[in-house]
Coordinates of C-alpha atoms and ligand atoms in Angstrom, one line a residue:
M1 CA -9.0 -16.6 -4.3
K2 CA -12.7 -17.2 -3.7
K3 CA -12.8 -18.4 -0.1
F4 CA -11.9 -16.0 2.7
S5 CA -13.5 -17.5 5.8
D6 CA -11.1 -19.3 8.1
R7 CA -8.2 -18.1 5.9
T8 CA -5.5 -15.7 7.2
A9 CA -4.9 -12.2 6.1
V10 CA -1.7 -10.2 6.9
I11 CA -2.2 -6.4 6.6
T12 CA 0.5 -3.8 7.1
G13 CA -0.4 -0.2 8.1
A14 CA -3.5 -1.6 9.7
A15 CA -3.8 1.0 12.5
S16 CA -5.3 3.7 10.3
G17 CA -7.0 4.6 7.0
I18 CA -7.1 2.0 4.2
G19 CA -5.3 -0.7 6.2
L20 CA -7.8 -0.5 9.0
E21 CA -10.7 -0.8 6.6
L22 CA -9.0 -3.8 4.9
A23 CA -8.8 -5.4 8.3
R24 CA -12.4 -4.6 9.1
R25 CA -13.5 -6.2 5.8
A26 CA -11.3 -9.2 6.4
A27 CA -12.8 -9.7 9.8
T28 CA -16.3 -9.5 8.4
E29 CA -15.3 -12.2 5.9
G30 CA -14.4 -14.5 8.8
M31 CA -10.6 -14.4 8.3
N32 CA -7.9 -14.6 10.9
L33 CA -6.0 -11.4 11.1
V34 CA -2.3 -10.6 11.4
L35 CA -2.2 -6.8 11.8
A36 CA 1.1 -4.9 11.6
D37 CA 1.9 -1.2 12.2
I38 CA 4.7 1.0 13.5
E39 CA 2.1 2.8 15.7
F40 CA 1.4 -0.1 18.1
D41 CA -0.9 1.7 20.6
K42 CA -3.0 2.9 17.8
L43 CA -3.0 -0.6 16.3
E44 CA -4.3 -2.0 19.6
A45 CA -7.0 0.5 19.8
A46 CA -8.0 0.0 16.1
A47 CA -8.0 -3.8 16.5
A48 CA -10.3 -3.5 19.6
T49 CA -13.0 -1.9 17.3
L50 CA -13.1 -5.1 15.2
N51 CA -14.6 -7.1 18.2
L52 CA -12.8 -10.3 17.3
P53 CA -11.9 -13.1 19.7
P54 CA -8.2 -13.0 20.6
R55 CA -7.6 -16.4 18.9
R56 CA -8.4 -14.8 15.6
V57 CA -6.0 -11.8 15.8
L58 CA -2.3 -11.3 16.1
L59 CA -0.9 -7.8 16.4
R60 CA 2.7 -7.0 15.7
K61 CA 4.6 -3.8 16.0
T62 CA 6.5 -3.7 12.7
D63 CA 8.6 -1.2 10.9
V64 CA 7.9 -2.4 7.3
S65 CA 11.0 -0.6 5.9
Q66 CA 13.2 -3.1 7.9
E67 CA 13.7 -6.5 6.3
V68 CA 14.4 -8.2 9.6
E69 CA 11.0 -7.0 10.9
I70 CA 9.1 -8.2 7.9
A71 CA 10.9 -11.6 8.2
A72 CA 9.8 -11.7 11.8
L73 CA 6.2 -10.8 10.9
A74 CA 6.1 -13.6 8.4
D75 CA 7.5 -16.1 10.9
A76 CA 5.0 -15.0 13.5
A77 CA 2.0 -15.2 11.1
F78 CA 2.9 -18.7 9.8
D79 CA 3.7 -20.0 13.3
R80 CA 0.4 -18.7 14.7
F81 CA -2.0 -19.6 12.0
G82 CA -0.2 -22.3 10.0
G83 CA -0.6 -20.3 6.7
V84 CA -1.1 -17.0 5.1
H85 CA -3.6 -16.6 2.3
L86 CA -4.0 -12.8 1.8
L87 CA -1.1 -10.5 2.1
C88 CA -1.8 -6.7 1.9
N89 CA 1.4 -4.8 1.6
N90 CA -0.4 -1.5 2.5
A91 CA 1.7 0.6 4.9
G92 CA 2.9 3.8 3.3
V93 CA 3.9 7.4 3.9
G94 CA 3.6 10.6 1.9
L95 CA 5.9 13.6 1.5
T96 CA 5.0 16.7 -0.5
R97 CA 7.8 19.1 -1.7
V98 CA 9.6 19.9 -4.9
T99 CA 12.2 17.4 -6.0
W100 CA 15.2 19.6 -5.3
E101 CA 14.1 19.9 -1.6
H102 CA 14.0 16.2 -1.0
A103 CA 17.0 15.3 1.2
T104 CA 18.7 11.9 1.0
A105 CA 16.9 10.9 4.2
D106 CA 13.6 11.9 2.7
W107 CA 14.2 9.6 -0.3
E108 CA 15.3 6.8 2.1
W109 CA 12.3 7.1 4.3
V110 CA 9.7 7.2 1.6
L111 CA 11.3 4.5 -0.5
G112 CA 11.9 2.3 2.6
V113 CA 8.3 2.4 3.8
N114 CA 6.6 2.4 0.4
L115 CA 8.7 0.3 -1.9
W116 CA 11.2 -1.8 0.1
S117 CA 8.4 -2.9 2.4
V118 CA 6.6 -4.5 -0.6
I119 CA 9.9 -6.0 -1.9
H120 CA 10.5 -7.6 1.5
G121 CA 6.9 -8.7 1.9
I122 CA 7.1 -10.6 -1.4
Q123 CA 10.5 -12.1 -0.4
H124 CA 9.4 -13.3 3.0
F125 CA 5.8 -14.4 2.4
L126 CA 5.4 -15.5 -1.2
P127 CA 7.7 -18.5 -1.3
R128 CA 5.8 -20.0 1.7
M129 CA 2.4 -19.0 0.2
L130 CA 3.4 -20.9 -3.0
K131 CA 4.2 -24.0 -1.0
Q132 CA 0.7 -24.0 0.6
D133 CA -2.1 -26.1 -0.8
A134 CA -4.7 -23.4 -0.6
P135 CA -4.9 -20.4 -3.0
G136 CA -3.5 -17.1 -2.0
H137 CA -3.4 -13.5 -3.1
I138 CA -1.1 -10.5 -2.6
V139 CA -2.4 -7.0 -2.7
N140 CA 0.1 -4.2 -3.0
T141 CA -1.1 -0.7 -2.2
A142 CA 0.4 1.6 -4.8
S143 CA -1.5 4.8 -5.8
A144 CA -2.6 6.7 -8.9
A145 CA 0.8 8.3 -8.3
G146 CA 2.3 5.0 -9.6
L147 CA 0.6 5.7 -12.9
L148 CA 1.2 9.4 -13.2
S149 CA 3.9 12.0 -12.3
T150 CA 2.1 14.7 -10.2
P151 CA 4.5 17.5 -9.3
G152 CA 5.5 18.0 -5.7
M153 CA 5.8 14.3 -4.7
A154 CA 8.9 12.9 -6.4
A155 CA 9.9 10.3 -3.8
Y156 CA 6.3 9.2 -3.4
N157 CA 5.8 8.9 -7.2
V158 CA 9.0 6.9 -7.6
S159 CA 8.1 4.6 -4.8
K160 CA 4.6 4.0 -6.2
H161 CA 5.7 3.5 -9.8
G162 CA 8.1 1.0 -8.3
V163 CA 5.2 -0.8 -6.6
V164 CA 3.2 -0.9 -9.9
T165 CA 6.0 -2.3 -12.0
L166 CA 7.0 -4.8 -9.3
S167 CA 3.4 -6.0 -9.2
E168 CA 3.0 -6.2 -12.9
T169 CA 6.3 -8.1 -13.2
L170 CA 5.1 -10.5 -10.5
Y171 CA 1.8 -10.9 -12.2
G172 CA 3.5 -12.1 -15.4
E173 CA 5.7 -14.5 -13.5
L174 CA 2.9 -16.0 -11.4
T175 CA 0.7 -16.4 -14.5
A176 CA 3.5 -18.1 -16.4
A177 CA 4.1 -20.4 -13.5
Q178 CA 0.3 -21.2 -13.3
A179 CA 0.7 -20.4 -9.6
H180 CA -2.3 -20.5 -7.3
V181 CA -1.2 -17.2 -5.8
G182 CA -2.5 -14.1 -7.5
V183 CA -1.5 -10.4 -7.2
S184 CA -3.4 -7.1 -7.5
V185 CA -2.3 -3.5 -7.3
L186 CA -4.4 -0.9 -5.6
C187 CA -4.1 2.6 -7.2
P188 CA -6.4 5.1 -5.5
T189 CA -6.3 8.9 -6.0
W190 CA -7.4 10.8 -2.9
V191 CA -8.8 9.1 0.2
S192 CA -9.3 11.0 3.4
T193 CA -7.0 9.2 5.9
G194 CA -4.0 10.0 8.0
I195 CA -1.6 10.1 5.0
Q196 CA -1.1 13.9 5.0
N197 CA 0.3 13.6 8.5
S198 CA 2.7 10.8 7.7
V199 CA 5.6 12.6 9.4
R200 CA 4.1 11.4 12.7
T201 CA 5.6 8.0 12.0
R202 CA 8.9 9.1 10.5
Q203 CA 11.6 7.0 12.2
E204 CA 14.2 8.9 14.3
R205 CA 17.1 7.6 12.2
F206 CA 15.8 9.8 9.3
G207 CA 15.9 13.0 11.3
D208 CA 13.6 15.9 10.4
T209 CA 12.8 17.1 6.9
A210 CA 14.4 20.4 6.0
P211 CA 12.2 23.5 6.0
A212 CA 10.1 23.7 2.8
G213 CA 10.1 26.6 0.4
A214 CA 7.1 28.5 -1.0
Q215 CA 6.5 26.1 -3.9
S216 CA 6.6 23.1 -1.7
I217 CA 4.3 24.7 0.8
A218 CA 1.8 25.5 -2.0
Y219 CA 1.9 21.8 -3.2
A220 CA 1.4 20.6 0.3
E221 CA -1.6 22.8 0.8
R222 CA -3.1 21.6 -2.5
M223 CA -2.5 18.0 -1.5
D224 CA -4.0 18.5 1.9
Q225 CA -7.2 19.8 0.3
A226 CA -7.3 17.0 -2.3
V227 CA -6.9 14.3 0.3
A228 CA -9.5 15.8 2.7
S229 CA -12.0 16.1 -0.2
G230 CA -11.5 12.5 -1.4
R231 CA -14.8 11.3 -2.9
L232 CA -14.3 7.7 -2.0
S233 CA -13.7 6.4 1.5
A234 CA -11.1 3.9 2.9
A235 CA -14.0 1.5 3.3
D236 CA -14.7 1.9 -0.5
M237 CA -11.0 0.9 -1.1
A238 CA -11.5 -2.3 1.0
T239 CA -14.6 -3.2 -1.0
A240 CA -12.8 -2.7 -4.3
V241 CA -9.9 -4.8 -3.0
F242 CA -11.9 -7.8 -1.9
D243 CA -13.9 -7.7 -5.1
A244 CA -10.7 -7.7 -7.1
V245 CA -9.2 -10.6 -5.1
A246 CA -12.4 -12.6 -5.5
H247 CA -12.4 -12.1 -9.2
D248 CA -8.6 -12.2 -9.7
R249 CA -8.5 -8.7 -11.1
F250 CA -5.0 -7.1 -11.2
Y251 CA -5.6 -3.4 -11.5
V252 CA -7.7 -1.9 -8.7
I253 CA -8.4 1.7 -9.7
P254 CA -11.5 2.7 -7.7
H255 CA -11.5 6.4 -8.8
R256 CA -12.4 6.0 -12.5
R257 CA -12.1 9.7 -13.3
I258 CA -8.3 9.3 -13.2
N259 CA -8.5 7.4 -16.5
Q260 CA -8.3 10.6 -18.5
A261 CA -5.0 11.5 -16.9
I262 CA -3.6 8.1 -17.4
E263 CA -4.7 8.1 -21.1
L264 CA -3.2 11.6 -21.6
R265 CA 0.2 10.3 -20.2
M266 CA 0.1 7.3 -22.5
H267 CA -0.6 9.5 -25.5
D268 CA 2.2 11.9 -24.5
I269 CA 4.6 8.9 -24.5
L270 CA 3.3 7.3 -27.7
N271 CA 3.3 10.6 -29.6
L272 CA 6.7 11.7 -28.2
R273 CA 5.0 14.8 -26.7
N274 CA 6.4 16.5 -23.7
P275 CA 4.5 15.6 -20.5
T276 CA 1.2 17.5 -20.2
P277 CA 1.4 19.3 -16.9
L278 CA -0.9 17.8 -14.2
G279 CA -3.0 20.0 -11.9
Ligands
LIG318 N1 -5.0 8.4 1.3 C1 -4.8 8.5 0.0 O1 -5.2 9.5 -0.6 C2 -4.0 7.5 -0.7 C3 -4.0 7.5 -2.1 C4 -3.2 6.5 -2.8 C5 -2.5 5.6 -2.1 N2 -2.5 5.6 -0.7 C6 -1.7 4.6 -0.1 O2 -2.6 3.9 0.8 C7 -1.7 3.3 1.8 C8 -2.4 3.5 3.2 O3 -2.3 4.8 3.5 P1 -3.5 5.6 4.2 O4 -4.0 6.6 3.2 O5 -4.5 4.7 4.8 O6 -2.7 6.5 5.3 P2 -2.7 6.4 6.9 O7 -1.6 7.3 7.3 O8 -4.1 6.6 7.4 O9 -2.3 4.9 7.1 C9 -0.9 4.4 6.9 C10 -0.5 3.5 8.0 O10 0.8 3.0 7.7 C11 1.5 3.0 9.0 N3 3.0 3.2 8.7 C12 3.7 4.3 8.4 N4 5.0 4.0 8.4 C13 5.1 2.7 8.7 C14 6.2 1.8 8.9 N5 7.5 2.2 8.7 N6 6.0 0.5 9.2 C15 4.7 0.1 9.5 N7 3.6 0.9 9.3 C16 3.8 2.1 9.0 C17 1.0 4.2 9.7 O11 1.2 4.1 11.1 C18 -0.5 4.1 9.4 O12 -1.2 3.4 10.3 C19 -0.3 3.9 1.7 O13 0.5 2.9 1.0 C20 -0.6 5.1 0.8 O14 0.5 5.5 0.1 C21 -3.3 6.5 0.0

C-alpha cells in the first residue's frame, strides 16, 4: 500500500503508547482515523492532541476482546468513511508471573485482548477490505514475545506466538490469492509505554489477579525495568510500521539486537537442544 492520504486507518489501543503514535503518524500522512480503545476518556484526550478536524476522526469505545464490539467498530468505520485501508490490530495487555500462578481468568483476559481481538479484527474487516477497489494493509501488533519464550509471561507469550502464526498464515493465503491487501506483524522488544500498568484496563468480569509469589514479583520488577529502559520509542514503532506497509514488508522487528536470541532459539530447535534459558 503506497498511498496513505485520504485513505482510512483503524487503530485499536489508540489512547496510549504505540497505538497513539500509529494514530499520530496516520494523521500526518493525511489519513482519516477510526480510533478505538477501552479507555474512552483517555482516547478523547489523546485524539485532541492530533489537531484533526472532526470530519477526519471517529472515536469508538471498544473492548477488542468482544467480537460484537469489533463487529460494531467495523460497521461504524465503513459507514462513516466508506472504506478501510489500514487496520492496526494493536491493543494489548501484559501480565507478568510464573505460569503456575496464572488463573483461568488471567489466561482469558490476556488471550482475549491480545489474540481474539486480532482474530475478530480479521474476521470483520478483511472480507470487506478484499471487496474494495483500493489496496489495503493489516498490521498486527505481536511482540518479540511471539518469537521467543521469555520466562514469567506465559499467557502473553502464547497470545503473541498466536498473533505471529496467524499473521504468517494470512500472509501465505493473501499472497496465494494475489490479493491487494497485505499484512505485516510488528514484533518489538521493550518500548516505554503504559503496558506494565495493563491491569488498569482489566475488565470487571475477570476479577482481580491472585497475589503473586516471590518469583513472579522478581520477574515483574525485571520487566518493569526493561520496559522503562526501552531504547526505541513508540514513535519509532510507528515509523517502522509505516515504512513496512509502504514497502509491503511482513516482519517488522525494530530492535535488531533481538536477532541473536531468535537465532539461538532456532538453533536449539534444529539441533534438538533443550531451550537455552533467556535472561
Ligand atoms: N511496550 C512494549 O514494550 C511492547 C513490546 C512488544 C509489544 N507490545 C505490544 O504493543 C501493543 C500496544 O501496547 P503499548 O505498549 O502501547 O501499551 P499501552 O498500555 O500504552 O497501550 C495499550 C492500549 O490498549 C488499550 N487496551 C487494553 N485493553 C483493551 C481492550 N480490551 N480493548 C481495547 N483497548 C484496550 C489500552 O487502554 C491502551 O490504550 C500491545 O499489543 C502490546 O502487547 C508492547
